[in-house]
C-alpha cells in the first residue's frame, strides 16, 4: 500500500513538472540560493539528496517516468470506447438512427443544435421557432 502511494506521488511529480530542472528548482529555497549563490550547485545538491524537501529522483528515472506518463496519456486518448450499440441487432428505426450517430456524438463531431427548444407540454413537441427549421408533422 505504501509502495503504491509512493509510486503515485512520483508519477504526480513527473506530470507536474515539464523538465528535470523544474523539478529540482521546486525543491530549492531562496535561503539555499542565498547561501550557495549558485543555482547549478543547489540543483546538484538536491539531485544528490543533500538538500530538498521531497523525494530524491535521478534524471534518468525522471525522464523514464515522464516518457511512460506521456505514453499512458496518449494511449488513453487514442483508446476507442466500446459503443453501446455495438453487437446489438436493432429493429426499431429510432434506435437504428441513434446507433448511427453514437460514435459521432461521443467524439464530439456531432452535437445537438443549441436552438432546438423542447416544449414541455404533453405530448412532447419539438419547437424550432428560433432556427426557422421545418420540422414536419
PDB file of C-alpha atoms in Angstrom:
ATOM      1  CA  UNK A   1       0.000   0.000   0.000  1.00  0.00           C
ATOM      2  CA  UNK A   2       2.810   2.416   0.868  1.00  0.00           C
ATOM      3  CA  UNK A   3       4.632   1.469  -2.349  1.00  0.00           C
ATOM      4  CA  UNK A   4       1.514   2.367  -4.357  1.00  0.00           C
ATOM      5  CA  UNK A   5       1.304   5.751  -2.627  1.00  0.00           C
ATOM      6  CA  UNK A   6       4.991   6.416  -3.268  1.00  0.00           C
ATOM      7  CA  UNK A   7       4.649   5.449  -6.931  1.00  0.00           C
ATOM      8  CA  UNK A   8       1.587   7.680  -7.283  1.00  0.00           C
ATOM      9  CA  UNK A   9       3.488  10.577  -5.671  1.00  0.00           C
ATOM     10  CA  UNK A  10       6.402  10.117  -8.082  1.00  0.00           C
ATOM     11  CA  UNK A  11       4.021   9.945 -11.034  1.00  0.00           C
ATOM     12  CA  UNK A  12       2.382  13.184  -9.931  1.00  0.00           C
ATOM     13  CA  UNK A  13       5.841  14.771  -9.700  1.00  0.00           C
ATOM     14  CA  UNK A  14       6.574  13.694 -13.251  1.00  0.00           C
ATOM     15  CA  UNK A  15       3.324  15.130 -14.599  1.00  0.00           C
ATOM     16  CA  UNK A  16       3.580  18.330 -12.574  1.00  0.00           C
ATOM     17  CA  UNK A  17       6.971  19.439 -13.898  1.00  0.00           C
ATOM     18  CA  UNK A  18       7.939  19.975 -17.530  1.00  0.00           C
ATOM     19  CA  UNK A  19      11.634  19.273 -17.061  1.00  0.00           C
ATOM     20  CA  UNK A  20      14.020  17.755 -14.553  1.00  0.00           C
ATOM     21  CA  UNK A  21      15.456  21.203 -13.839  1.00  0.00           C
ATOM     22  CA  UNK A  22      11.968  22.481 -12.935  1.00  0.00           C
ATOM     23  CA  UNK A  23      11.637  19.564 -10.523  1.00  0.00           C
ATOM     24  CA  UNK A  24      14.989  20.358  -8.909  1.00  0.00           C
ATOM     25  CA  UNK A  25      14.200  24.078  -8.741  1.00  0.00           C
ATOM     26  CA  UNK A  26      10.958  23.336  -6.907  1.00  0.00           C
ATOM     27  CA  UNK A  27      12.975  21.884  -4.032  1.00  0.00           C
ATOM     28  CA  UNK A  28      15.431  24.768  -3.770  1.00  0.00           C
ATOM     29  CA  UNK A  29      14.544  27.528  -1.315  1.00  0.00           C
ATOM     30  CA  UNK A  30      15.541  31.169  -1.521  1.00  0.00           C
ATOM     31  CA  UNK A  31      17.679  30.587   1.571  1.00  0.00           C
ATOM     32  CA  UNK A  32      19.594  27.853  -0.316  1.00  0.00           C
ATOM     33  CA  UNK A  33      20.308  30.287  -3.146  1.00  0.00           C
ATOM     34  CA  UNK A  34      21.322  32.991  -0.679  1.00  0.00           C
ATOM     35  CA  UNK A  35      23.996  30.840   0.943  1.00  0.00           C
ATOM     36  CA  UNK A  36      25.122  28.843  -2.090  1.00  0.00           C
ATOM     37  CA  UNK A  37      24.988  31.749  -4.584  1.00  0.00           C
ATOM     38  CA  UNK A  38      24.877  29.251  -7.449  1.00  0.00           C
ATOM     39  CA  UNK A  39      21.744  27.710  -8.888  1.00  0.00           C
ATOM     40  CA  UNK A  40      23.584  24.814 -10.549  1.00  0.00           C
ATOM     41  CA  UNK A  41      25.279  23.898  -7.257  1.00  0.00           C
ATOM     42  CA  UNK A  42      21.925  23.996  -5.481  1.00  0.00           C
ATOM     43  CA  UNK A  43      20.411  21.718  -8.145  1.00  0.00           C
ATOM     44  CA  UNK A  44      23.325  19.321  -7.833  1.00  0.00           C
ATOM     45  CA  UNK A  45      22.900  19.126  -4.037  1.00  0.00           C
ATOM     46  CA  UNK A  46      19.189  18.401  -4.438  1.00  0.00           C
ATOM     47  CA  UNK A  47      19.973  15.725  -7.024  1.00  0.00           C
ATOM     48  CA  UNK A  48      22.411  14.078  -4.613  1.00  0.00           C
ATOM     49  CA  UNK A  49      19.840  14.195  -1.830  1.00  0.00           C
ATOM     50  CA  UNK A  50      21.670  16.594   0.484  1.00  0.00           C
ATOM     51  CA  UNK A  51      19.079  19.357   0.119  1.00  0.00           C
ATOM     52  CA  UNK A  52      15.495  19.454  -0.843  1.00  0.00           C
ATOM     53  CA  UNK A  53      12.181  18.819   0.753  1.00  0.00           C
ATOM     54  CA  UNK A  54      10.961  15.965  -1.397  1.00  0.00           C
ATOM     55  CA  UNK A  55      11.786  12.643  -2.965  1.00  0.00           C
ATOM     56  CA  UNK A  56      15.239  12.094  -4.467  1.00  0.00           C
ATOM     57  CA  UNK A  57      14.773  11.332  -8.152  1.00  0.00           C
ATOM     58  CA  UNK A  58      17.626  10.861 -10.612  1.00  0.00           C
ATOM     59  CA  UNK A  59      17.468  12.417 -14.071  1.00  0.00           C
ATOM     60  CA  UNK A  60      17.211   9.053 -15.865  1.00  0.00           C
ATOM     61  CA  UNK A  61      14.388   7.907 -13.597  1.00  0.00           C
ATOM     62  CA  UNK A  62      12.551  11.219 -14.059  1.00  0.00           C
ATOM     63  CA  UNK A  63      12.833  11.030 -17.847  1.00  0.00           C
ATOM     64  CA  UNK A  64      11.795   7.367 -17.904  1.00  0.00           C
ATOM     65  CA  UNK A  65       8.725   8.092 -15.794  1.00  0.00           C
ATOM     66  CA  UNK A  66       7.946  11.195 -17.873  1.00  0.00           C
ATOM     67  CA  UNK A  67       8.036   9.138 -21.079  1.00  0.00           C
ATOM     68  CA  UNK A  68       5.853   6.430 -19.508  1.00  0.00           C
ATOM     69  CA  UNK A  69       3.321   9.012 -18.309  1.00  0.00           C
ATOM     70  CA  UNK A  70       3.192  10.612 -21.759  1.00  0.00           C
ATOM     71  CA  UNK A  71       2.750   7.206 -23.431  1.00  0.00           C
ATOM     72  CA  UNK A  72      -0.040   6.368 -20.996  1.00  0.00           C
ATOM     73  CA  UNK A  73      -1.757   9.691 -21.675  1.00  0.00           C
ATOM     74  CA  UNK A  74      -1.564   9.179 -25.441  1.00  0.00           C
ATOM     75  CA  UNK A  75      -2.787   5.590 -25.091  1.00  0.00           C
ATOM     76  CA  UNK A  76      -5.826   6.711 -23.101  1.00  0.00           C
ATOM     77  CA  UNK A  77      -6.600   9.377 -25.676  1.00  0.00           C
ATOM     78  CA  UNK A  78      -6.368   7.038 -28.648  1.00  0.00           C
ATOM     79  CA  UNK A  79      -8.168   4.149 -26.978  1.00  0.00           C
ATOM     80  CA  UNK A  80     -11.583   3.746 -28.513  1.00  0.00           C
ATOM     81  CA  UNK A  81     -14.595   3.300 -26.298  1.00  0.00           C
ATOM     82  CA  UNK A  82     -16.933   0.421 -26.951  1.00  0.00           C
ATOM     83  CA  UNK A  83     -20.172   1.768 -28.336  1.00  0.00           C
ATOM     84  CA  UNK A  84     -23.368   0.879 -26.506  1.00  0.00           C
ATOM     85  CA  UNK A  85     -24.943  -0.161 -29.782  1.00  0.00           C
ATOM     86  CA  UNK A  86     -22.069  -2.441 -30.782  1.00  0.00           C
ATOM     87  CA  UNK A  87     -23.121  -6.014 -31.449  1.00  0.00           C
ATOM     88  CA  UNK A  88     -26.813  -5.349 -30.960  1.00  0.00           C
ATOM     89  CA  UNK A  89     -29.443  -6.142 -33.533  1.00  0.00           C
ATOM     90  CA  UNK A  90     -31.699  -3.099 -33.576  1.00  0.00           C
ATOM     91  CA  UNK A  91     -35.174  -3.409 -35.044  1.00  0.00           C
ATOM     92  CA  UNK A  92     -36.626  -0.028 -34.124  1.00  0.00           C
ATOM     93  CA  UNK A  93     -35.866   2.801 -36.586  1.00  0.00           C
ATOM     94  CA  UNK A  94     -35.309   5.261 -33.745  1.00  0.00           C
ATOM     95  CA  UNK A  95     -32.685   3.018 -32.138  1.00  0.00           C
ATOM     96  CA  UNK A  96     -31.008   2.482 -35.510  1.00  0.00           C
ATOM     97  CA  UNK A  97     -30.762   6.255 -36.013  1.00  0.00           C
ATOM     98  CA  UNK A  98     -29.269   6.653 -32.543  1.00  0.00           C
ATOM     99  CA  UNK A  99     -26.759   3.898 -33.229  1.00  0.00           C
ATOM    100  CA  UNK A 100     -25.669   5.617 -36.442  1.00  0.00           C
ATOM    101  CA  UNK A 101     -24.992   8.853 -34.538  1.00  0.00           C
ATOM    102  CA  UNK A 102     -23.468   7.345 -31.382  1.00  0.00           C
ATOM    103  CA  UNK A 103     -19.795   7.436 -32.390  1.00  0.00           C
ATOM    104  CA  UNK A 104     -20.030  10.991 -33.739  1.00  0.00           C
ATOM    105  CA  UNK A 105     -21.772  12.150 -30.562  1.00  0.00           C
ATOM    106  CA  UNK A 106     -19.201  10.531 -28.263  1.00  0.00           C
ATOM    107  CA  UNK A 107     -16.277  12.010 -30.165  1.00  0.00           C
ATOM    108  CA  UNK A 108     -17.931  15.478 -30.223  1.00  0.00           C
ATOM    109  CA  UNK A 109     -18.063  15.556 -34.015  1.00  0.00           C
ATOM    110  CA  UNK A 110     -21.839  15.859 -33.830  1.00  0.00           C
ATOM    111  CA  UNK A 111     -23.721  17.830 -31.215  1.00  0.00           C
ATOM    112  CA  UNK A 112     -27.282  18.834 -30.551  1.00  0.00           C
ATOM    113  CA  UNK A 113     -28.255  22.109 -32.187  1.00  0.00           C
ATOM    114  CA  UNK A 114     -28.432  24.786 -29.484  1.00  0.00           C
ATOM    115  CA  UNK A 115     -31.538  26.406 -30.929  1.00  0.00           C
ATOM    116  CA  UNK A 116     -33.738  23.299 -30.809  1.00  0.00           C
ATOM    117  CA  UNK A 117     -36.023  24.004 -27.857  1.00  0.00           C
ATOM    118  CA  UNK A 118     -38.239  21.441 -26.201  1.00  0.00           C
ATOM    119  CA  UNK A 119     -41.810  22.437 -25.431  1.00  0.00           C
ATOM    120  CA  UNK A 120     -42.631  20.588 -22.205  1.00  0.00           C
ATOM    121  CA  UNK A 121     -46.365  20.264 -22.922  1.00  0.00           C
ATOM    122  CA  UNK A 122     -47.709  16.753 -23.295  1.00  0.00           C
ATOM    123  CA  UNK A 123     -47.285  15.098 -25.783  1.00  0.00           C
ATOM    124  CA  UNK A 124     -43.696  16.133 -26.236  1.00  0.00           C
ATOM    125  CA  UNK A 125     -43.372  18.575 -29.123  1.00  0.00           C
ATOM    126  CA  UNK A 126     -40.153  19.965 -30.588  1.00  0.00           C
ATOM    127  CA  UNK A 127     -40.179  23.658 -31.373  1.00  0.00           C
ATOM    128  CA  UNK A 128     -37.786  25.139 -33.894  1.00  0.00           C
ATOM    129  CA  UNK A 129     -39.083  28.701 -33.884  1.00  0.00           C
ATOM    130  CA  UNK A 130     -35.641  30.190 -33.118  1.00  0.00           C
ATOM    131  CA  UNK A 131     -33.942  28.493 -36.081  1.00  0.00           C
ATOM    132  CA  UNK A 132     -36.854  28.542 -38.524  1.00  0.00           C
ATOM    133  CA  UNK A 133     -36.345  24.855 -39.201  1.00  0.00           C
ATOM    134  CA  UNK A 134     -39.199  22.963 -40.820  1.00  0.00           C
ATOM    135  CA  UNK A 135     -39.945  20.010 -38.545  1.00  0.00           C
ATOM    136  CA  UNK A 136     -42.826  18.429 -40.377  1.00  0.00           C
ATOM    137  CA  UNK A 137     -45.820  16.767 -38.783  1.00  0.00           C
TER     138      UNK A 137
END
